[in-house]
Coordinates of C-alpha atoms in Angstrom, one line a residue:
M222 CA 20.9 -9.8 -12.0
S223 CA 18.3 -11.1 -9.6
P224 CA 19.2 -11.1 -5.9
T225 CA 17.5 -14.4 -5.4
A226 CA 17.6 -17.7 -7.3
L227 CA 15.1 -20.4 -8.1
D228 CA 15.8 -24.1 -7.8
P229 CA 15.4 -25.1 -11.5
V230 CA 14.3 -28.6 -10.5
A231 CA 11.8 -28.0 -7.7
G232 CA 10.7 -24.5 -8.7
H233 CA 11.4 -23.3 -5.1
H234 CA 13.9 -20.9 -3.7
D235 CA 17.2 -22.6 -2.7
S236 CA 17.9 -21.2 0.8
F237 CA 21.3 -23.0 1.1
S238 CA 23.1 -21.9 -2.1
L239 CA 24.9 -18.9 -0.6
P240 CA 27.9 -19.1 1.7
N241 CA 27.4 -19.4 5.5
T242 CA 29.2 -16.3 6.8
N243 CA 29.2 -17.1 10.5
G244 CA 27.6 -19.1 13.3
N245 CA 24.5 -16.9 13.6
R246 CA 22.6 -18.7 10.9
G247 CA 19.9 -21.1 11.7
A248 CA 18.0 -18.9 14.2
K249 CA 14.6 -20.1 15.3
V250 CA 12.0 -18.9 12.8
H251 CA 10.1 -15.9 14.1
A252 CA 6.3 -16.2 14.3
T253 CA 5.8 -13.6 11.6
A254 CA 7.9 -15.7 9.2
R255 CA 6.3 -19.1 9.8
R256 CA 4.6 -20.9 7.0
S257 CA 1.0 -22.0 6.8
P258 CA 0.5 -25.8 7.3
E259 CA 0.1 -27.8 4.1
G260 CA -3.4 -27.5 2.8
G261 CA -4.0 -24.3 4.7
L262 CA -5.0 -23.5 8.3
I263 CA -8.7 -22.8 7.7
K264 CA -11.5 -24.9 6.1
V265 CA -15.0 -23.5 6.1
E266 CA -17.8 -26.0 6.4
S267 CA -20.8 -24.3 4.8
D268 CA -23.2 -24.8 1.9
S269 CA -22.0 -21.4 0.6
T270 CA -18.3 -22.4 0.4
K271 CA -16.9 -25.1 -1.8
Y272 CA -13.3 -26.3 -2.2
E273 CA -12.6 -27.6 -5.6
E274 CA -9.4 -28.5 -7.6
G275 CA -7.6 -25.2 -8.2
G276 CA -9.7 -22.9 -6.1
I277 CA -12.3 -21.9 -3.5
R278 CA -15.8 -20.9 -4.5
A279 CA -17.7 -18.8 -1.9
K280 CA -21.1 -17.1 -2.0
Y281 CA -21.5 -13.9 -0.1
T282 CA -24.4 -11.5 0.6
D283 CA -23.4 -7.8 0.8
R284 CA -25.9 -6.1 3.0
G285 CA -26.4 -2.4 3.2
A286 CA -28.9 0.4 3.3
D287 CA -30.2 3.1 0.9
V288 CA -31.1 6.4 2.7
V289 CA -33.3 9.0 1.2
K290 CA -33.8 12.4 2.8
G291 CA -37.3 13.8 2.4
A292 CA -38.5 17.4 2.0
D293 CA -39.3 17.5 5.7
G294 CA -35.7 16.6 6.6
K295 CA -36.6 13.1 7.7
F296 CA -34.8 10.0 6.5
T297 CA -36.2 6.9 4.9
V298 CA -34.0 3.8 5.2
K299 CA -34.4 0.8 2.9
K300 CA -32.3 -2.3 3.6
T301 CA -30.5 -3.8 0.5
E302 CA -28.9 -7.1 -0.3
K303 CA -26.6 -8.0 -3.2
N304 CA -25.4 -11.5 -3.8
Y305 CA -22.0 -12.4 -5.2
E306 CA -19.9 -15.5 -5.8
F307 CA -16.1 -15.3 -5.4
F308 CA -13.5 -17.7 -6.9
T309 CA -10.0 -17.7 -5.4
K310 CA -7.3 -19.5 -7.3
T311 CA -5.4 -21.4 -4.7
K312 CA -2.1 -22.0 -6.5
V313 CA 0.2 -19.0 -5.8
G314 CA 3.0 -19.8 -8.2
N315 CA 6.4 -18.1 -8.4
V316 CA 6.0 -14.3 -7.7
G317 CA 8.4 -11.5 -8.5
L318 CA 8.6 -8.0 -7.0
M319 CA 10.2 -5.3 -9.1
L320 CA 11.0 -2.1 -7.1
V321 CA 11.5 1.3 -8.8
G322 CA 14.1 2.7 -6.4
L323 CA 15.7 -0.7 -5.5
G324 CA 18.9 1.0 -4.4
G325 CA 17.3 3.4 -2.0
N326 CA 16.7 3.1 1.8
N327 CA 13.4 1.3 1.3
G328 CA 14.6 -0.9 -1.5
T329 CA 17.7 -2.1 0.2
T330 CA 15.8 -2.7 3.4
V331 CA 13.2 -4.8 1.6
L332 CA 15.9 -7.0 -0.1
A333 CA 17.9 -7.3 3.2
T334 CA 14.8 -8.2 5.2
H335 CA 13.8 -10.8 2.6
L336 CA 17.3 -12.4 2.6
A337 CA 17.8 -12.4 6.3
N338 CA 14.4 -14.2 6.8
K339 CA 15.0 -16.5 3.9
H340 CA 18.4 -17.6 5.1
Q341 CA 17.6 -17.3 8.8
I342 CA 20.4 -14.9 9.5
A343 CA 20.4 -13.7 13.1
W344 CA 22.7 -10.9 14.3
R345 CA 24.2 -9.7 17.6
T346 CA 23.0 -6.6 19.3
K347 CA 23.8 -5.2 22.8
D348 CA 20.6 -7.0 24.0
G349 CA 21.6 -10.4 22.5
L350 CA 20.8 -12.4 19.4
Q351 CA 18.1 -10.8 17.2
Q352 CA 15.9 -12.9 15.0
P353 CA 14.9 -11.8 11.5
N354 CA 11.2 -11.1 11.3
Y355 CA 8.3 -9.3 9.5
I356 CA 7.1 -7.3 12.4
G357 CA 5.1 -4.3 11.2
S358 CA 3.5 -6.3 8.3
V359 CA -0.3 -6.3 8.6
V360 CA -0.4 -9.5 6.6
R361 CA 2.3 -11.3 8.5
A362 CA 2.1 -9.9 12.0
S363 CA -1.6 -9.2 12.7
T364 CA -4.6 -11.3 13.2
V365 CA -8.3 -11.5 12.4
K366 CA -11.1 -12.7 14.5
L367 CA -12.3 -15.9 12.8
G368 CA -15.2 -16.7 15.1
V369 CA -15.9 -18.2 18.6
D370 CA -14.8 -21.4 20.2
P371 CA -18.1 -23.1 21.1
E372 CA -16.7 -24.9 24.1
T373 CA -15.0 -22.0 25.8
G374 CA -16.9 -19.0 24.3
K375 CA -13.6 -17.3 23.6
D376 CA -12.8 -15.5 20.4
V377 CA -10.5 -17.3 17.9
Y378 CA -7.9 -15.3 16.0
V379 CA -5.8 -16.3 13.0
P380 CA -3.0 -14.5 11.1
I381 CA -4.2 -12.5 8.1
S382 CA -1.7 -14.5 6.1
D383 CA -3.7 -17.7 6.8
M384 CA -7.0 -16.4 5.6
L385 CA -6.4 -17.3 2.0
P386 CA -3.4 -18.7 0.0
M387 CA -0.8 -15.9 -0.1
V388 CA 2.8 -15.7 -1.3
H389 CA 5.3 -16.0 1.6
P390 CA 7.7 -13.0 1.5
N391 CA 10.6 -15.4 1.7
D392 CA 9.6 -16.8 -1.7
L393 CA 9.5 -13.5 -3.6
V394 CA 12.1 -12.9 -6.3
I395 CA 13.2 -9.3 -5.9
G396 CA 14.7 -7.0 -8.5
G397 CA 14.1 -3.6 -10.0
W398 CA 15.5 -0.3 -11.2
D399 CA 17.4 2.6 -9.7
I400 CA 19.0 5.8 -11.1
S401 CA 22.0 5.0 -8.9
G402 CA 24.1 2.1 -10.1
V403 CA 25.7 1.2 -6.8
E404 CA 25.7 -2.5 -6.1
M405 CA 23.2 -3.6 -3.4
D406 CA 25.7 -4.3 -0.7
Q407 CA 27.1 -0.8 -1.0
A408 CA 23.6 0.7 -1.3
M409 CA 22.7 -1.0 2.0
L410 CA 25.8 0.4 3.7
R411 CA 24.9 3.9 2.3
A412 CA 21.4 3.7 3.6
K413 CA 22.5 3.1 7.2
V414 CA 19.2 1.5 8.2
L415 CA 20.2 -1.9 9.5
E416 CA 22.5 -3.0 12.4
W417 CA 26.1 -3.5 11.4
D418 CA 26.4 -7.2 12.3
L419 CA 23.4 -7.9 10.1
Q420 CA 24.8 -5.8 7.2
R421 CA 28.1 -7.7 7.5
Q422 CA 26.4 -11.0 7.1
L423 CA 24.3 -9.8 4.2
V424 CA 27.2 -8.4 2.1
P425 CA 28.0 -11.8 0.4
H426 CA 24.3 -12.2 -0.6
M427 CA 24.0 -8.7 -2.0
Q428 CA 27.4 -8.3 -3.7
G429 CA 27.2 -8.1 -7.5
V430 CA 23.5 -7.4 -7.5
K431 CA 23.0 -4.1 -9.4
P432 CA 19.7 -2.4 -10.2
L433 CA 18.6 -2.1 -13.7
P434 CA 19.1 1.3 -15.3
S435 CA 16.1 3.6 -14.7
I436 CA 14.8 6.8 -16.2
Y437 CA 15.6 10.3 -14.9
Y438 CA 13.7 13.4 -15.8
P439 CA 15.4 16.2 -13.7
D440 CA 12.3 18.5 -13.7
F441 CA 10.3 15.9 -11.7
I442 CA 12.7 15.3 -8.7
A443 CA 14.9 17.7 -6.6
A444 CA 18.1 19.0 -8.2
N445 CA 20.0 17.6 -5.2
Q446 CA 19.4 14.1 -6.6
A447 CA 21.5 14.7 -9.7
D448 CA 24.7 13.3 -8.2
R449 CA 23.0 9.9 -7.8
A450 CA 21.8 9.6 -11.4
D451 CA 24.6 7.4 -12.9
N452 CA 22.5 4.4 -14.0
L453 CA 20.1 5.6 -16.7
I454 CA 18.3 4.3 -19.7
P455 CA 20.0 6.4 -22.4
G456 CA 18.4 9.2 -24.4
D457 CA 15.4 11.5 -24.0
D458 CA 12.9 9.4 -26.0
K459 CA 10.1 8.5 -23.5
Q460 CA 8.6 6.0 -25.9
S461 CA 12.0 4.2 -26.0
H462 CA 12.1 4.4 -22.2
L463 CA 8.6 2.8 -22.0
E464 CA 9.6 0.0 -24.3
Q465 CA 12.8 -0.7 -22.4
I466 CA 10.9 -1.0 -19.1
R467 CA 8.3 -3.3 -20.6
K468 CA 11.2 -5.4 -21.9
D469 CA 12.8 -5.4 -18.4
I470 CA 9.6 -6.7 -16.9
R471 CA 9.3 -9.5 -19.5
Q472 CA 13.0 -10.5 -19.1
F473 CA 12.8 -10.5 -15.3
K474 CA 9.7 -12.8 -15.5
T475 CA 11.4 -15.2 -18.0
D476 CA 14.8 -15.3 -16.3
N477 CA 13.3 -16.2 -13.0
N478 CA 10.6 -18.6 -14.2
L479 CA 7.9 -16.4 -12.7
D480 CA 4.1 -16.8 -12.8
S481 CA 3.4 -13.2 -11.8
V482 CA 5.1 -9.9 -11.1
V483 CA 4.2 -6.9 -9.0
V484 CA 5.9 -3.5 -9.8
L485 CA 6.1 -1.0 -7.0
W486 CA 7.4 2.6 -6.9
T487 CA 9.5 3.4 -3.9
A488 CA 11.7 5.9 -5.6
N489 CA 11.9 9.6 -5.0
T490 CA 8.8 11.8 -4.6
E491 CA 8.1 13.6 -7.8
R492 CA 6.5 17.0 -8.2
Y493 CA 2.8 17.0 -9.2
A494 CA 2.2 16.6 -12.9
D495 CA -0.1 19.2 -14.5
I496 CA -3.3 17.7 -15.8
I497 CA -3.6 19.1 -19.4
E498 CA -6.4 18.5 -21.9
G499 CA -5.0 16.7 -24.8
V500 CA -1.9 15.5 -23.0
N501 CA -2.7 13.2 -20.1
D502 CA -6.5 13.4 -19.7
T503 CA -7.3 10.3 -21.7
S504 CA -5.5 7.0 -22.3
E505 CA -5.1 7.8 -26.0
N506 CA -3.7 11.2 -25.3
L507 CA -1.3 9.9 -22.7
L508 CA 0.1 7.2 -25.0
K509 CA 0.5 9.9 -27.7
S510 CA 2.2 12.2 -25.3
I511 CA 4.7 9.5 -24.4
K512 CA 5.4 9.0 -28.1
E513 CA 6.1 12.7 -28.4
S514 CA 8.2 12.8 -25.2
H515 CA 5.9 15.5 -23.7
D516 CA 7.5 17.4 -20.8
E517 CA 4.5 16.7 -18.5
V518 CA 4.9 12.9 -18.5
S519 CA 6.6 11.8 -15.3
P520 CA 8.9 8.9 -14.8
S521 CA 6.4 7.2 -12.4
T522 CA 3.6 7.5 -15.0
V523 CA 5.9 5.9 -17.6
F524 CA 6.5 3.0 -15.2
A525 CA 2.8 2.7 -14.5
V526 CA 1.9 2.6 -18.2
A527 CA 4.6 0.0 -18.9
S528 CA 3.2 -2.2 -16.1
I529 CA -0.4 -1.8 -17.3
L530 CA 0.6 -2.7 -20.9
E531 CA 2.4 -5.8 -19.6
G532 CA -0.6 -6.8 -17.5
V533 CA 1.1 -6.6 -14.1
P534 CA -0.1 -4.7 -11.0
F535 CA 1.6 -1.3 -10.3
I536 CA 1.6 0.3 -6.8
N537 CA 2.7 3.9 -6.2
G538 CA 4.3 4.3 -2.8
S539 CA 5.0 8.0 -3.2
P540 CA 2.6 11.0 -3.0
Q541 CA 2.8 12.4 -6.6
N542 CA -0.1 12.1 -9.0
T543 CA 1.3 9.2 -11.0
F544 CA -2.2 8.1 -11.9
V545 CA -3.3 10.9 -14.1
P546 CA -6.7 10.5 -15.7
G547 CA -5.3 8.9 -18.8
C548 CA -3.4 6.4 -16.8
I549 CA -6.5 5.3 -14.9
E550 CA -8.4 5.0 -18.1
L551 CA -5.7 2.9 -19.6
A552 CA -5.8 0.5 -16.6
E553 CA -9.5 0.2 -17.0
K554 CA -9.2 -0.6 -20.7
H555 CA -6.6 -3.3 -20.0
Q556 CA -8.3 -4.5 -16.7
T557 CA -5.0 -4.3 -15.0
F558 CA -4.5 -3.4 -11.3
I559 CA -3.1 -0.1 -10.0
G560 CA -2.9 1.1 -6.4
G561 CA -1.7 4.1 -4.5
D562 CA -0.7 6.6 -3.3
D563 CA 2.1 7.1 -0.7
F564 CA 3.1 4.7 2.1
K565 CA 1.1 5.3 5.3
S566 CA 3.8 4.3 7.8
G567 CA 3.9 6.5 10.9
Q568 CA 2.6 10.0 11.6
T569 CA -0.4 9.8 9.2
K570 CA -1.6 6.5 10.7
V571 CA -1.6 8.0 14.1
K572 CA -3.3 11.1 12.8
S573 CA -6.1 9.2 11.2
V574 CA -6.7 7.2 14.4
L575 CA -6.5 10.2 16.7
A576 CA -8.7 12.5 14.6
E577 CA -11.3 9.8 14.3
F578 CA -11.2 9.3 18.1
L579 CA -11.7 13.0 18.8
V580 CA -14.6 13.4 16.3
N581 CA -16.3 10.2 17.3
A582 CA -16.1 11.3 21.0
G583 CA -17.9 14.5 20.1
I584 CA -14.8 16.7 20.5
K585 CA -14.1 19.2 17.8
P586 CA -10.5 19.5 16.5
L587 CA -9.9 23.1 15.4
S588 CA -6.4 22.7 14.2
I589 CA -3.8 19.9 13.5
S590 CA -0.2 21.0 13.2
S591 CA 2.4 18.4 12.1
Y592 CA 6.2 18.9 12.1
N593 CA 8.6 16.4 10.8
H594 CA 12.4 16.2 10.4
L595 CA 14.5 13.3 9.0
G596 CA 17.9 12.9 7.5
N597 CA 17.6 10.2 4.8
N598 CA 17.6 10.7 1.0
D599 CA 13.8 11.0 1.1
G600 CA 14.1 14.0 3.4
K601 CA 16.8 15.5 1.2
N602 CA 14.5 15.2 -1.9
L603 CA 11.6 16.7 0.0
S604 CA 13.6 19.7 0.9
S605 CA 12.7 20.9 -2.6
H606 CA 9.4 22.9 -2.5
K607 CA 7.8 21.1 -5.5
Q608 CA 8.4 17.7 -4.2
F609 CA 7.4 18.7 -0.7
R610 CA 4.1 20.0 -2.1
S611 CA 3.2 16.4 -3.3
K612 CA 3.8 15.1 0.2
E613 CA 1.9 18.0 1.8
I614 CA -1.2 17.2 -0.3
S615 CA -1.1 13.5 0.6
K616 CA -0.7 14.1 4.3
S617 CA -3.3 16.9 4.5
S618 CA -6.4 15.0 3.3
V619 CA -6.2 12.3 5.9
V620 CA -8.9 13.7 8.2
D621 CA -11.4 14.8 5.5
D622 CA -13.8 11.9 5.7
M623 CA -13.9 11.9 9.5
V624 CA -14.8 15.6 9.5
S625 CA -17.4 15.3 6.7
A626 CA -19.1 12.5 8.6
N627 CA -20.0 14.8 11.5
H628 CA -22.2 17.6 10.4
I629 CA -23.1 18.3 14.1
L630 CA -19.6 19.5 14.9
Y631 CA -18.6 20.9 11.4
K632 CA -20.9 23.0 9.2
T633 CA -21.4 21.6 5.7
A634 CA -20.7 23.3 2.4
T635 CA -24.4 24.1 2.0
E636 CA -24.4 26.0 5.3
L637 CA -21.3 28.1 4.4
T638 CA -20.7 30.5 1.6
S639 CA -17.8 32.8 1.0
E640 CA -16.2 34.9 -1.8
N641 CA -12.7 34.3 -3.3
E642 CA -10.4 37.1 -4.3
N643 CA -12.2 37.4 -7.7
G644 CA -15.6 37.9 -6.0
E645 CA -16.8 34.4 -6.9
I646 CA -19.1 32.6 -4.5
I647 CA -17.6 29.4 -3.3
K648 CA -19.0 26.7 -1.0
K649 CA -16.7 24.7 1.2
G650 CA -17.4 22.7 4.4
E651 CA -15.9 23.7 7.7
H652 CA -12.6 22.0 8.3
P653 CA -9.8 22.1 11.0
D654 CA -6.8 24.2 10.1
H655 CA -4.1 21.7 9.0
I656 CA -0.5 22.4 8.4
V657 CA 2.4 20.0 7.6
V658 CA 6.1 20.9 7.8
I659 CA 9.0 18.6 6.7
K660 CA 12.7 19.5 7.2
H661 CA 15.8 17.7 6.2
V662 CA 18.3 17.2 9.1
P663 CA 21.1 14.9 7.8
A664 CA 22.4 14.0 11.3
V665 CA 19.4 12.0 12.3
G666 CA 19.6 9.7 9.2
D667 CA 16.6 7.3 8.7
S668 CA 15.3 8.2 12.2
K669 CA 12.3 10.4 11.7
R670 CA 10.9 12.8 14.3
A671 CA 7.2 13.7 14.0
I672 CA 5.5 16.2 16.3
D673 CA 1.8 16.7 16.2
E674 CA -0.4 19.2 18.1
Y675 CA -4.2 18.7 18.2
Y676 CA -6.1 21.8 19.3
S677 CA -9.7 21.1 20.0
E678 CA -12.9 22.6 21.3
L679 CA -14.5 21.2 24.4
L680 CA -17.8 21.7 26.3
M681 CA -18.9 25.3 26.9
G682 CA -16.1 26.8 24.9
G683 CA -13.3 24.9 26.6
R684 CA -10.0 24.0 24.8
N685 CA -7.9 20.9 24.8
I686 CA -4.4 20.5 23.5
M687 CA -2.8 17.1 22.8
N688 CA 0.9 16.9 21.8
I689 CA 2.4 13.7 20.4
F690 CA 6.1 13.2 19.8
N691 CA 6.8 10.1 17.6
E692 CA 10.3 8.9 16.8
C693 CA 10.5 6.1 14.3
E694 CA 12.8 4.5 11.8
D695 CA 11.3 5.4 8.5
S696 CA 12.4 2.5 6.3
L697 CA 11.7 -0.1 9.0
L698 CA 8.1 1.1 8.9
A699 CA 7.8 1.4 5.2
T700 CA 9.4 -2.0 4.3
P701 CA 6.6 -4.1 5.9
L702 CA 4.1 -2.1 4.0
I703 CA 5.9 -2.9 0.7
F704 CA 5.6 -6.6 1.5
D705 CA 1.9 -6.2 2.4
L706 CA 1.1 -4.3 -0.8
T707 CA 2.9 -6.9 -2.9
I708 CA 1.3 -9.9 -1.2
L709 CA -2.3 -8.5 -1.3
A710 CA -1.9 -7.2 -4.9
E711 CA -0.8 -10.6 -6.0
L712 CA -3.6 -12.3 -4.1
I713 CA -6.2 -10.0 -5.8
T714 CA -5.0 -11.1 -9.2
R715 CA -6.2 -14.6 -8.3
I716 CA -9.6 -13.5 -7.1
K717 CA -12.6 -13.3 -9.5
Y718 CA -16.3 -12.6 -8.9
K719 CA -19.7 -12.6 -10.4
S720 CA -23.1 -11.3 -9.3
L721 CA -25.9 -13.7 -8.5
D722 CA -29.0 -11.5 -8.3
N723 CA -30.6 -13.0 -11.4
K724 CA -30.3 -16.1 -13.6
E725 CA -28.5 -14.2 -16.3
Q726 CA -25.8 -13.0 -14.0
E727 CA -25.3 -16.5 -12.6
E728 CA -24.6 -17.9 -16.0
E729 CA -21.9 -15.2 -16.7
E730 CA -18.2 -15.9 -16.5
F731 CA -16.2 -14.8 -13.4
K732 CA -14.4 -11.5 -13.9
S733 CA -11.6 -9.6 -12.2
L734 CA -12.2 -6.9 -9.6
Y735 CA -12.1 -3.2 -10.6
S736 CA -8.7 -1.9 -11.6
I737 CA -8.1 0.5 -8.7
L738 CA -7.0 -1.5 -5.6
S739 CA -8.8 0.6 -3.0
L740 CA -8.6 -2.5 -0.7
L741 CA -5.0 -1.5 -0.1
S742 CA -6.0 1.8 1.5
Y743 CA -4.9 0.7 5.0
M744 CA -1.3 1.0 3.8
L745 CA -1.6 4.2 1.8
K746 CA -1.8 7.9 2.9
A747 CA -3.9 9.2 -0.1
P748 CA -5.9 6.1 -1.2
L749 CA -6.7 6.0 -4.9
V750 CA -10.4 5.0 -5.4
K751 CA -12.8 4.4 -8.1
P752 CA -13.8 7.7 -9.8
G753 CA -17.0 9.1 -8.3
T754 CA -16.6 7.3 -5.0
E755 CA -15.6 8.8 -1.7
V756 CA -12.1 8.4 -0.2
I757 CA -12.1 6.5 3.1
N758 CA -9.2 7.6 5.4
S759 CA -10.5 6.1 8.6
L760 CA -8.0 3.5 9.6
N761 CA -10.6 1.4 11.3
R762 CA -12.9 1.4 8.3
Q763 CA -10.0 0.6 6.0
R764 CA -8.9 -2.4 8.2
N765 CA -12.5 -3.6 8.4
A766 CA -12.9 -3.5 4.7
L767 CA -9.8 -5.6 4.1
E768 CA -10.9 -8.2 6.8
Q769 CA -14.4 -8.3 5.4
F770 CA -13.2 -8.9 1.9
L771 CA -11.0 -11.8 2.9
K772 CA -13.9 -13.3 4.8
A773 CA -16.2 -12.8 1.9
C774 CA -13.8 -14.9 -0.3
L775 CA -14.4 -17.7 2.2
G776 CA -18.2 -17.2 2.3
L777 CA -18.0 -15.9 5.9
E778 CA -20.0 -13.0 7.4
H779 CA -17.9 -10.2 8.9
S780 CA -17.7 -10.7 12.7
N781 CA -19.3 -7.9 14.6
D782 CA -19.0 -6.6 18.1
L783 CA -22.7 -6.7 19.0
L784 CA -22.1 -9.8 21.2
L785 CA -25.9 -10.2 21.3
N786 CA -25.7 -13.5 23.3
T787 CA -24.1 -11.6 26.2
R788 CA -26.8 -8.9 26.2
I789 CA -30.0 -11.1 26.3
W790 CA -31.4 -13.6 28.9

């Protein structure tokens, strides 16, 4: 059963079909939940941007530089230009979001947030009446510099959600799967994330809504999750499981009159799957291994394959290696979108910013030590070593690109050689010591404590220690990211491009972007990228890439901070 309903006549969500539980309804709409004006907020007047029936055409020049290092150690730089045309379909249509892990802390908070905003349910706190909102969403609650007001000379900023036509989170139809069959009102109470007065008002909206049965392979998640596993697709046949999930996606789309669906994993962290030749190394081998119910095919990979075969985007919000090589190859073959891994909600965001600040300031971090404790079910699952190892891997790589970008502070692999225990010569660049610890403390619930120590080298052998204590509510940080990932993934399904560097390319048909959604990196700890390309963890570069892409789809150049007019006569 879907927790939201469509008006069968108008094709829009009926916000008034559910009972009014008290006088707190009808709160003023928060700025993060406002709708764009009809026809959109922005219109670009330019020869490179054309508005036509059904879409926006925009020409864009991607400028860069090729750098070649000579034998003498000097660099030769050659400026490059590549020309593209983007077409963005402007009709959003009806969009569904299917969550794997619907009954967990994140899943229940996503549904509750959606319903509270959709029905304008305000609630009482000790500080007064609280409005529902989408604070924490990059798309809904942050802005982009569009340009400069010619009269005042001041910068003009607009919400990211107004850059291009995007689905409003209030309009999503939300459903999904969970290994726990508890109805959503009880799952919300179990999660203990939201204020009681809000929960009380949401109960009538969430009663009777039960997640679809999911798949449960005990070897992939902690044994302490077994007591929740009472809502399962029967049997051990992984091919049968795959077909059932595909059927669920099709049925959800049909039942709710949807134009598109996004599937997102927000279930338990799994252990890493072993990459085995002949099992999951190619798309053909992976599909064969699913048919044979091979032990090394994880639940998340089955969901990813089902989504790929159904032609819907799949986003992995946990740290495990869902996208084994065969899964990536399958997405490429079907030109279907995949993105991951692991929500970047709190400590890792801070770490990527602070590490970049230190390195860019010419200060050398020698060690980064991170300690976490939390009490929700995610913390319980991560108390198992194999599942924690997945999280440790996703958290530990977050400073790699910042370090490798500065060969003045850190010696490169070509400068360092060492021997391993077998006497083999290995080359590895210098890197700060980096440890991550996560402990489960049930008493603190969804409130996560994160403690970081940054130990750095200063001028003339000096030392600097920075300690950060961060207390945050885990699901209230992750939930906005789920909305962002869904909104942006759906948007990208409506964007096509073609190259314009020669006459032959200009005459080609528009095509979809590459299957791996690296544009979503800002929201993810361990960004999945196109094979053979470098991972970017710098939060500033990730944000700039997203902004620049949205502007490129409007034919706009990316705003820079040169402010040349203020630096010349």
